[in-house]
Coordinates of C-alpha atoms in Angstrom, one line a residue:
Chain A
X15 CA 0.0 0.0 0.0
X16 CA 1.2 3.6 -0.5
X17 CA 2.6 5.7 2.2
X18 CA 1.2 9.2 0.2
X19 CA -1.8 10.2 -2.2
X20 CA -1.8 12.5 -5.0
X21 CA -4.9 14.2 -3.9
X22 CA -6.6 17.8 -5.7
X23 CA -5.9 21.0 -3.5
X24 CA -6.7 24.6 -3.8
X25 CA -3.1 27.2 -3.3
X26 CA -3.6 30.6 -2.1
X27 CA -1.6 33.2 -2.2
X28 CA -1.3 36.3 -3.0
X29 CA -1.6 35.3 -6.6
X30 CA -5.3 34.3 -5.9
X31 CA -6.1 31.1 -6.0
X32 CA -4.8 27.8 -8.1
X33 CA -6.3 24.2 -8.6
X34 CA -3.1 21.8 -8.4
X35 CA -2.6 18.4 -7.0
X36 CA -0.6 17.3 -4.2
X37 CA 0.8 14.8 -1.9
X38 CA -0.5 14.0 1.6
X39 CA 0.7 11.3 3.5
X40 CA -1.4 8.4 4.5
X41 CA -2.7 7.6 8.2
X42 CA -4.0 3.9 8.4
X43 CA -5.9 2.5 11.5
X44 CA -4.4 -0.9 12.3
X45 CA -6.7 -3.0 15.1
X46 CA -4.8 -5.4 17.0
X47 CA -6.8 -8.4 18.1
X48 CA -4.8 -10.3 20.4
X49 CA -5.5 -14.2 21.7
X50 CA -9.2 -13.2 19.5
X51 CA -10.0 -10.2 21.7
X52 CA -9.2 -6.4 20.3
X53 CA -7.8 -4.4 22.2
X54 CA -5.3 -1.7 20.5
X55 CA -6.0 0.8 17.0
X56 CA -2.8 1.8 15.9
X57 CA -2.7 5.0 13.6
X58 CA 0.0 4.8 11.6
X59 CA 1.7 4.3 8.4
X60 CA 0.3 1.5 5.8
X61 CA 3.7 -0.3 5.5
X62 CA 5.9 -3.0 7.7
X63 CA 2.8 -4.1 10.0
X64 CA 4.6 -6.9 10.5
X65 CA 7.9 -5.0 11.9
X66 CA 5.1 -2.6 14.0
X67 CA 3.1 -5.3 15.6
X68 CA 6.2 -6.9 16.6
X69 CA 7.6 -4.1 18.0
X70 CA 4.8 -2.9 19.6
X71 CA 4.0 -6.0 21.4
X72 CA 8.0 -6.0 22.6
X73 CA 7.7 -2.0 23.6
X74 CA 4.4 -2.7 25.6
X75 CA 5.6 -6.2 27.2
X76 CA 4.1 -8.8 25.8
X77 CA 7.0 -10.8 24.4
X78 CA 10.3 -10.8 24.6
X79 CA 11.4 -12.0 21.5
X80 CA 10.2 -12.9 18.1
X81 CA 9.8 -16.5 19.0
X82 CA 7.6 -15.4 21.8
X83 CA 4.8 -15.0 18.9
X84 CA 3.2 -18.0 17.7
X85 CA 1.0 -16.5 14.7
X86 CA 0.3 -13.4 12.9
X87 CA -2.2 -12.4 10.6
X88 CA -2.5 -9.4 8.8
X89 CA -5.5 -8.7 6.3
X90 CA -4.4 -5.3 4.8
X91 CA -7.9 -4.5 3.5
X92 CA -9.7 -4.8 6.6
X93 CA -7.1 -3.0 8.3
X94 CA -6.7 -6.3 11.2
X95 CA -3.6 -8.0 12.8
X96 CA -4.3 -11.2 14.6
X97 CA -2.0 -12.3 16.8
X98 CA -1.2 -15.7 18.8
X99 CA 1.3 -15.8 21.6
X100 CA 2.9 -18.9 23.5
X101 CA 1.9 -18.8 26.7
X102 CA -0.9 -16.9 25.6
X103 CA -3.7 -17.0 28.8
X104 CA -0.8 -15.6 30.9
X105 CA 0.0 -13.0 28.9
X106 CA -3.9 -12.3 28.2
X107 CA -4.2 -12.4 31.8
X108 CA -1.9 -9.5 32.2
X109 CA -3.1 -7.6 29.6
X110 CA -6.8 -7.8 30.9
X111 CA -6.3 -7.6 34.7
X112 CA -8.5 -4.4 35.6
X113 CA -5.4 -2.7 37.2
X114 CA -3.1 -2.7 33.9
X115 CA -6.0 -1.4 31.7
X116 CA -7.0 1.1 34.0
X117 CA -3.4 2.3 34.5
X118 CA -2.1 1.8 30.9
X119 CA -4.3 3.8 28.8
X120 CA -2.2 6.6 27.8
X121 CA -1.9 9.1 24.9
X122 CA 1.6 7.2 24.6
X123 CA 2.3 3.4 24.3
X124 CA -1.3 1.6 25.6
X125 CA 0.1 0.4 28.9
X126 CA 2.9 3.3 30.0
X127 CA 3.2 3.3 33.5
X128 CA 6.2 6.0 34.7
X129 CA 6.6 3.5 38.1
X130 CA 7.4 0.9 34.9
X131 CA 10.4 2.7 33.9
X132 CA 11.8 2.7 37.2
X133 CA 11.6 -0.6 37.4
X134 CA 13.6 -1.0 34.2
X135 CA 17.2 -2.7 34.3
X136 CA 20.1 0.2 34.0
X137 CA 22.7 -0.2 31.3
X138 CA 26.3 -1.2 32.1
X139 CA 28.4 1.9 32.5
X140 CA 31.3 -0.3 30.8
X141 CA 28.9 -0.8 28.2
X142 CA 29.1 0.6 24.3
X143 CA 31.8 3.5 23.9
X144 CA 31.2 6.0 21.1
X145 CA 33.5 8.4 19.3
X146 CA 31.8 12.1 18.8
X147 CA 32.1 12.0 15.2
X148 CA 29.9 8.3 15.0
X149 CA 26.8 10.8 16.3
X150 CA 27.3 12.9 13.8
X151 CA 28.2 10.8 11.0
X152 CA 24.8 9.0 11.6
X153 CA 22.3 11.4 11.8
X154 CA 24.0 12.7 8.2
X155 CA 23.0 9.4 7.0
X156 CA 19.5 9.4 8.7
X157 CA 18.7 12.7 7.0
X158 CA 19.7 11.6 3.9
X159 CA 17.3 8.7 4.1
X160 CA 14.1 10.6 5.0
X161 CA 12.4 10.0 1.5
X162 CA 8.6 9.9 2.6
X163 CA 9.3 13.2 5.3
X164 CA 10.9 15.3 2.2
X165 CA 7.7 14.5 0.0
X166 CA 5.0 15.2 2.4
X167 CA 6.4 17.3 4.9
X168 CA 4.1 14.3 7.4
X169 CA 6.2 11.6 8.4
X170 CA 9.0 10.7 11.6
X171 CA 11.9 8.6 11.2
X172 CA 13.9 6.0 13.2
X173 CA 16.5 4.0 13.0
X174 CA 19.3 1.9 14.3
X175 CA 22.8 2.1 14.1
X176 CA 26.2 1.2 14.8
X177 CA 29.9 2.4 13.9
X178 CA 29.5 1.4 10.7
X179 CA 26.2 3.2 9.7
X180 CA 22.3 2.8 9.4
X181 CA 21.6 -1.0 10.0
X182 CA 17.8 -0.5 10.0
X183 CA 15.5 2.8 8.9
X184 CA 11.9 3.1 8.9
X185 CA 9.3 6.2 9.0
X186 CA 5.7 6.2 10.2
X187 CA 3.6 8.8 11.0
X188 CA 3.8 8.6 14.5
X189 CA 7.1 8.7 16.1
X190 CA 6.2 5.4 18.4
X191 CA 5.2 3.5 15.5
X192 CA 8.6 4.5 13.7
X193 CA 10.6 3.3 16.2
X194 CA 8.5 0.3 17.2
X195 CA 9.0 -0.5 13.2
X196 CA 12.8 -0.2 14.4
X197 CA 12.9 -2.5 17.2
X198 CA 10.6 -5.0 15.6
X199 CA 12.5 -5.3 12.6
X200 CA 16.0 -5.3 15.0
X201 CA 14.4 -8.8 16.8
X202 CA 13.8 -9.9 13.6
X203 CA 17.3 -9.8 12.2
X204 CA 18.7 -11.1 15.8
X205 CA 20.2 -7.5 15.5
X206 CA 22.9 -6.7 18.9
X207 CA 20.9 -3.8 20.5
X208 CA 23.8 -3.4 23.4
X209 CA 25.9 -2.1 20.3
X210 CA 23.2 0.0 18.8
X211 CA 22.6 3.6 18.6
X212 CA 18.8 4.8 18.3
X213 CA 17.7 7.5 15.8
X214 CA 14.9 9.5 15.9
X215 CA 13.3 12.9 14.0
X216 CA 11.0 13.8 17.0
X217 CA 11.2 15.1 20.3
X218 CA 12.8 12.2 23.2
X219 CA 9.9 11.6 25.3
X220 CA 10.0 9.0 28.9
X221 CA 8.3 7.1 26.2
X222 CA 11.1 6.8 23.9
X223 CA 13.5 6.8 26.2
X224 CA 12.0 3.3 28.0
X225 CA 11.9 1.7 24.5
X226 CA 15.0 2.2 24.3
X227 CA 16.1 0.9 27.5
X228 CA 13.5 -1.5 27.9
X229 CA 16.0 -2.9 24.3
X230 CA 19.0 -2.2 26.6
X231 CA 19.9 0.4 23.6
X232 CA 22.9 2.1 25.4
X233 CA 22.5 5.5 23.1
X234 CA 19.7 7.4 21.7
X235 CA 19.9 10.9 19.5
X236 CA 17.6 13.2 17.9
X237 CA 17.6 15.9 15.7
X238 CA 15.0 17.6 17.8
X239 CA 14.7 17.9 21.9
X240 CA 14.4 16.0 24.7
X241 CA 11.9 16.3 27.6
X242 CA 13.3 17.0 31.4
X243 CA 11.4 13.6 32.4
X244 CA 13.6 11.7 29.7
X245 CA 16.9 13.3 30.7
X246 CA 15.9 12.3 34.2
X247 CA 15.4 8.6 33.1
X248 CA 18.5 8.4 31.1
X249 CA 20.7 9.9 34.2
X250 CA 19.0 6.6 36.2
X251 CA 18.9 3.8 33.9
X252 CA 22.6 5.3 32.8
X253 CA 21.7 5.8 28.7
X254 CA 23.4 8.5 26.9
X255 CA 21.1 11.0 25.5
X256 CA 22.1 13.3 22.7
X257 CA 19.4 16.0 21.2
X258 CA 19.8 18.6 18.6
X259 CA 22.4 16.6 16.4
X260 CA 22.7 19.1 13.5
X261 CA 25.8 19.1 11.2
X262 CA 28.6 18.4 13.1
X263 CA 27.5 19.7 17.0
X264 CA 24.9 18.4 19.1
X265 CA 24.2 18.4 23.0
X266 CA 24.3 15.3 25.0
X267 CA 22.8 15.3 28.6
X268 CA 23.0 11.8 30.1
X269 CA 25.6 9.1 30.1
X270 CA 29.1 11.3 28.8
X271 CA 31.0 8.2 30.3
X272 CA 30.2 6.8 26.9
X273 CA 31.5 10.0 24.1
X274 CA 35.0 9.3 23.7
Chain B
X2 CA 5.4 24.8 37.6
X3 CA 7.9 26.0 35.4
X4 CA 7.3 24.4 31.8
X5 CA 11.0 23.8 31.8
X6 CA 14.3 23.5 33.9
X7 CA 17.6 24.7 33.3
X8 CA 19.6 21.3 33.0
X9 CA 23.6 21.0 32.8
X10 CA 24.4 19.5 29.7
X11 CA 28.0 19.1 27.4
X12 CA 27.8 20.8 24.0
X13 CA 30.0 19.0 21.4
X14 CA 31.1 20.5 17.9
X15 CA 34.3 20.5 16.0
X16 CA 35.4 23.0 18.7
X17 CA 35.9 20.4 21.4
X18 CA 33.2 19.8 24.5
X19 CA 31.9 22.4 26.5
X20 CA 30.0 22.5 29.7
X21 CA 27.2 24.5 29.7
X22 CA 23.6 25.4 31.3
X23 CA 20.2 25.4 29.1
X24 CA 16.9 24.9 28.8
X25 CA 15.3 21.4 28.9
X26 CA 11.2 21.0 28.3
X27 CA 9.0 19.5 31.1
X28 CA 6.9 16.5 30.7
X29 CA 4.1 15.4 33.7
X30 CA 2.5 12.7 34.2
X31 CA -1.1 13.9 35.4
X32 CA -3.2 10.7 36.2
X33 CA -7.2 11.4 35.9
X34 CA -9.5 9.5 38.4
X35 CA -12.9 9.8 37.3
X36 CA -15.9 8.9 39.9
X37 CA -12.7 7.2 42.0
X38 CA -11.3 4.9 39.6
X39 CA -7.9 5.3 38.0
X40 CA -8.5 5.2 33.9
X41 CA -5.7 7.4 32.1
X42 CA -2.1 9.1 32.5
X43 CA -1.8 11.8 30.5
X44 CA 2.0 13.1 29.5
X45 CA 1.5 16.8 29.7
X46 CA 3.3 20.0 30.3
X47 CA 2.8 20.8 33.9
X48 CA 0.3 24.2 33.3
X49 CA -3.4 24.4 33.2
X50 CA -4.2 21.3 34.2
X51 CA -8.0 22.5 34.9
X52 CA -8.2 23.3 30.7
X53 CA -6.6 20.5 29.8
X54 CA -8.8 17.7 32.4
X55 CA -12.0 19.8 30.9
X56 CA -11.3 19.5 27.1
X57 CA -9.8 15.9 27.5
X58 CA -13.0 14.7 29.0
X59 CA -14.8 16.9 26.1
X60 CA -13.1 15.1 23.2
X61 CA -13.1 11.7 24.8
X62 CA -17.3 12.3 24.8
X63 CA -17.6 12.3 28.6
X64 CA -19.1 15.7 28.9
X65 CA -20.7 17.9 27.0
X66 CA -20.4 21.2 28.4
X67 CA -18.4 22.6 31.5
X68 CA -21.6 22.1 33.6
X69 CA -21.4 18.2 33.3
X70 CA -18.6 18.0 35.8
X71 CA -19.9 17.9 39.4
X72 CA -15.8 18.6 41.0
X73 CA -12.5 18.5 40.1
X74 CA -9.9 18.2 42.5
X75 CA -6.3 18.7 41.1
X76 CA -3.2 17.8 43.6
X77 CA -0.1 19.0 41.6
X78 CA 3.1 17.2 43.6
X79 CA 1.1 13.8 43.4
X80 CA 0.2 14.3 39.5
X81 CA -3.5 13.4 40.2
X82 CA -6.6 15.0 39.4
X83 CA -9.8 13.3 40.6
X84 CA -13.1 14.1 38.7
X85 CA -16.5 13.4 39.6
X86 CA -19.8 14.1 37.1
X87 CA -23.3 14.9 37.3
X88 CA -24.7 11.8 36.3
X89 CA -21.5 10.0 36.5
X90 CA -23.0 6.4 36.8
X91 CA -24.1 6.4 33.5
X92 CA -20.8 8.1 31.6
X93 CA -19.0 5.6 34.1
X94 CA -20.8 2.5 32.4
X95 CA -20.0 4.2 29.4
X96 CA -16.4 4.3 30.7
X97 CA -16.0 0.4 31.9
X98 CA -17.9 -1.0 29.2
X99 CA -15.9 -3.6 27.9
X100 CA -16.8 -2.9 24.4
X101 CA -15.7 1.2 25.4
X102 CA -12.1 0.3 26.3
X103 CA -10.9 -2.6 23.8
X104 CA -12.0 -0.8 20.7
X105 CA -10.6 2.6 22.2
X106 CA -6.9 2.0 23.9
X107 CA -5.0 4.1 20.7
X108 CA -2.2 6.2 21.2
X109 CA -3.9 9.2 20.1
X110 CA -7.0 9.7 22.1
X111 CA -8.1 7.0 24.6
X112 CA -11.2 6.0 22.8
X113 CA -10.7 6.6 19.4
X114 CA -12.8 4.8 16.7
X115 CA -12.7 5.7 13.5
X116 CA -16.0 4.3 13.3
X117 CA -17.0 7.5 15.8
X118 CA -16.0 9.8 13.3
X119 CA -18.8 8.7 10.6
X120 CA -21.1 9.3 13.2
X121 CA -20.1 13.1 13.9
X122 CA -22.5 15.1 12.5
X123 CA -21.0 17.3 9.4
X124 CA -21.0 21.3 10.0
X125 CA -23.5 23.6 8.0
X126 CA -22.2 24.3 4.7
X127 CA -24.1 27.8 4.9
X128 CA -21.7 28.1 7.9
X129 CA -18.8 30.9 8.9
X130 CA -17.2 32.5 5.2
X131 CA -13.6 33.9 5.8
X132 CA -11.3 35.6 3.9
X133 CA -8.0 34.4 2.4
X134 CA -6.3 37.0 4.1
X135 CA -7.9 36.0 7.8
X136 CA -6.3 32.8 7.8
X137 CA -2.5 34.6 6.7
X138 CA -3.1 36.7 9.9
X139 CA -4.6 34.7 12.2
X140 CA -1.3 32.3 11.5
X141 CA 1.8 35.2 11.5
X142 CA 0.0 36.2 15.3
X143 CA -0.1 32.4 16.2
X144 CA 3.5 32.4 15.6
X145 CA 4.4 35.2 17.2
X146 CA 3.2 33.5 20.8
X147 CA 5.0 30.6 20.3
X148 CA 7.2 31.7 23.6
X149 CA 8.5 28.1 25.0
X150 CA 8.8 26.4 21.4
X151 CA 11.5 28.7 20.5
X152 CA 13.2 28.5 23.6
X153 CA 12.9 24.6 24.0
X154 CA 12.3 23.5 20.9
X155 CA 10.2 21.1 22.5
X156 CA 6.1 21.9 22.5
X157 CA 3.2 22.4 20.4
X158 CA 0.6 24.9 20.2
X159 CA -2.4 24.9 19.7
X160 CA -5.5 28.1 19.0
X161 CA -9.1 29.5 18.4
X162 CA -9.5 32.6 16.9
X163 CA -11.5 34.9 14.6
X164 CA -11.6 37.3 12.3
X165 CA -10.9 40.0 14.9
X166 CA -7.6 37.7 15.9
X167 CA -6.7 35.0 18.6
X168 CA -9.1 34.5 21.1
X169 CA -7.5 31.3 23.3
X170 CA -3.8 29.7 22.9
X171 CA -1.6 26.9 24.5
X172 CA 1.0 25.0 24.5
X173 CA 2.1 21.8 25.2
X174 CA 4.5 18.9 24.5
X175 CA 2.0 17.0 23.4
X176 CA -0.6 18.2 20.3
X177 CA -3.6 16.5 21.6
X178 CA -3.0 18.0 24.9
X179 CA -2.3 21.5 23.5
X180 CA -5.6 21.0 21.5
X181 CA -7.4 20.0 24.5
X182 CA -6.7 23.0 26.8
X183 CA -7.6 25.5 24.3
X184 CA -11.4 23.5 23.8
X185 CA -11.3 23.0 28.0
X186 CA -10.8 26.9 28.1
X187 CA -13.6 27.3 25.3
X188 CA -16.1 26.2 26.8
X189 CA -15.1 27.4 30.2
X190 CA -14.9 31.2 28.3
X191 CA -18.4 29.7 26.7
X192 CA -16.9 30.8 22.8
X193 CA -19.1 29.8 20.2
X194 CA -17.2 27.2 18.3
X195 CA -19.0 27.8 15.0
X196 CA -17.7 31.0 14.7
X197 CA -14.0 30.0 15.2
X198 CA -11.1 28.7 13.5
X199 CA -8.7 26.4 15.2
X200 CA -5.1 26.4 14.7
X201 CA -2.2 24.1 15.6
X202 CA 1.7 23.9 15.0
X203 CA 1.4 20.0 14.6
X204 CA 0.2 18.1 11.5
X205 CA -3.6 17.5 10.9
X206 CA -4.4 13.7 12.0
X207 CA -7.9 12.0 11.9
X208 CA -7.8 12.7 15.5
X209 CA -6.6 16.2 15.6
X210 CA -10.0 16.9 13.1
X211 CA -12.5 14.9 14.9
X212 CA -11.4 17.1 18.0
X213 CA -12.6 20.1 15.8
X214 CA -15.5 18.8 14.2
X215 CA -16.7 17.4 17.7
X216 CA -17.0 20.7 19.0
X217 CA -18.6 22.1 15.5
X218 CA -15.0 24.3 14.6
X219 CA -16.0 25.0 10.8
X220 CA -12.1 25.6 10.0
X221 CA -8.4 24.2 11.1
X222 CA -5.5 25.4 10.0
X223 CA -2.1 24.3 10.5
X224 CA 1.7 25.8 9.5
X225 CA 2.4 21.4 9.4
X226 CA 0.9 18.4 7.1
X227 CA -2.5 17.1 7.2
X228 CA -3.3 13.0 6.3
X229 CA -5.0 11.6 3.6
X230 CA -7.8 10.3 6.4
X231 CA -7.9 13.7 7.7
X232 CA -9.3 15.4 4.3
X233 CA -11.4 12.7 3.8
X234 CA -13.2 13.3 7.2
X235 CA -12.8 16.7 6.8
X236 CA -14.8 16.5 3.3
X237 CA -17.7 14.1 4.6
X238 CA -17.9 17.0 7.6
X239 CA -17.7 19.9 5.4
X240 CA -15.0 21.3 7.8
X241 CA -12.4 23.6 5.6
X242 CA -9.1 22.1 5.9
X243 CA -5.6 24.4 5.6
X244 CA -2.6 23.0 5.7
X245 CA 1.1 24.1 5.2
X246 CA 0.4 27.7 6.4
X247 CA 3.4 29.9 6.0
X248 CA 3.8 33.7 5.6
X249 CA 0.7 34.6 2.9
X250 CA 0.4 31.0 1.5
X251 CA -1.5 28.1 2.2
X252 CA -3.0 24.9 0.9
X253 CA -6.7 24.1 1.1
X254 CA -7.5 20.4 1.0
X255 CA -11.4 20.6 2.0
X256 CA -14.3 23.2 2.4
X257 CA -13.6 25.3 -0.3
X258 CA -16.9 26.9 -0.1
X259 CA -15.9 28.8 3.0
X260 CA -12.8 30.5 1.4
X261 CA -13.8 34.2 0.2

């Protein structure tokens, strides 16, 4: 399915008005049934389900790895992702207990819970080293790559890296579902995420931030800001957090053990 | 509370490191409690919490005016706000229905269904006419408040105005939130929606629309992208859709009739 739709718009200006076509980017509602019950409608970008669903269900807690899934099935058309986990009735039992729904249902990720985070494992402070120029060198490739973004002006982009450059890139409309395209795709390809380095267009939120450590992802940067709340998280869980990498400078405010 | 902290962070460029002081965005958790049970966090910019609580609960179809909530009871340093409504049995069956949550756990708004949307009702077409020129103006003076984006980088604002200029605006780190307290102070001012036009510095989702057309906003207008879901639901509403407002130019993608 296309991710954009030529579609007939009127441009003012001070030149009065002119009939032209344009592109606007598509928004698709996925609905998530889970073990035969729905219970998740994710707005997003009509490409990679597979990589979101998988990602998702690893952001939110549900599996661990891609084994941890036992069927999918994804009818484009009707806009529906079944899913089957091992183990499914305890993991259906956490999902519907009254005190996860009630607590969970954020504008965020379904079941964010800030006392969650806390609970997540710190990273190794003899973990991943990185040079200042890798940061840099990255997010040059990252911009380079934002195709859908340039033509719409609607989309977000993640990605993972290492050293060596971009291992995986994806863009959604929503900057969870990019980076839950990211880490869904990463379990896929058995990808290293203690060696990774997370990407993202948009802002560092506490939600990002736990995705990220929830993957034990020792580094995340951003071409835009971070929130107080994420610096916070990154200081405890000992991530290092970098924010308005543009050209060759950028601001890192968490974890400097790790910039060599 | 401050909407952001100064925060000690390490500037690296091609000039070396340097420790410095600046400005990091706030994000709150503000949990909502409605009739005593716990059923949503939202991640928020800690500032008019009131606003925001009101037009939440307005957009997620709990209330319908301001007079619908019985108290509200907001305790900052805990990040709670307990609610109780006039006829809060009912809206609470509404709430708990099992039906209610599984379809409506997104991560835009809590109980989003696109199937709602087909059953807003569409605005008059015989509605509120404006000039080109109001929407070029109402825009360069919703730029000019932008205050904490363009020291943060980090929030987005959000509108109502009219011909004679801005009438409500807020900010926010999230879009939906910064929607939300401008319709919570709406209807709190008592503004008559139908003779508004909403603005926002974030693109134009199906959600960011229904908002609007929920509250009978004939226009919205945004400097950012909208989706191809949005201008079709703005088309079947007959809500005037702007998009990509900068300096004395814009797109229209719905609504034409309105433009004079």
């Amino acid at each position: 399915m296309p991710y954009y739709k030529d579609t007939d718009i009127v441009r003012y200006s001070d030149k009065g008005a002119e009939h032209i076509s344009d592109i606007v980017v598509e928004e698709y509602p996925l609905t998530l049934f889970l073990e035969g019950r729905e219970f998740v409608t994710l707005l997003c970008s009509p490409e990679d389900f597979g990589y979101l669903v998988t990602g998702f269900l690893l952001s939110e807690g549900f599996i661990k790895t891609n084994e941890d899934i036992d069927s999918m099935r994804i009818d484009k058309d009707k806009g529906i992702a079944e899913i089957e986990l091992k183990g499914g009735s305890i993991l259906a039992e956490k999902l519907y207990g009254t005190r996860t729904i009630t607590s969970g249902c954020g504008r965020g990720p379904v079941f964010y819970n800030v006392k969650d985070s806390i609970d997540t494992q710190g990273l190794d402070k003899d973990g991943l080293k990185i040079g200042y120029q890798t940061i840099a060198k990255l997010m040059k490739e990252f911009d380079g790559r934002a195709i859908v973004f340039k033509k719409t002006g609607g989309v977000h982009s993640c990605a993972l890296g290492t050293g060596e450059g971009i291992e995986i890139y994806h863009e959604d409309i929503g900057r969870h579902n990019a980076m839950d395209k990211v880490l869904g795709h990463a379990v896929q390809k058995n990808l290293n995420f203690g060696e990774c380095i997370a990407l993202t267009s948009g802002r560092i939120s506490s939600e990002m931030l736990i995705k990220a450590a929830k993957r034990g992802i020792p580094v995340i940067a951003s071409r835009s800001a971070p929130t107080v709340l994420a610096v916070e998280l990154a200081n405890r869980l000992n991530i290092t957090l970098a924010g308005f990498v543009r050209g060759r400078r950028f601001n890192v405010y968490s974890g400097f053990n790790r910039i060599k």
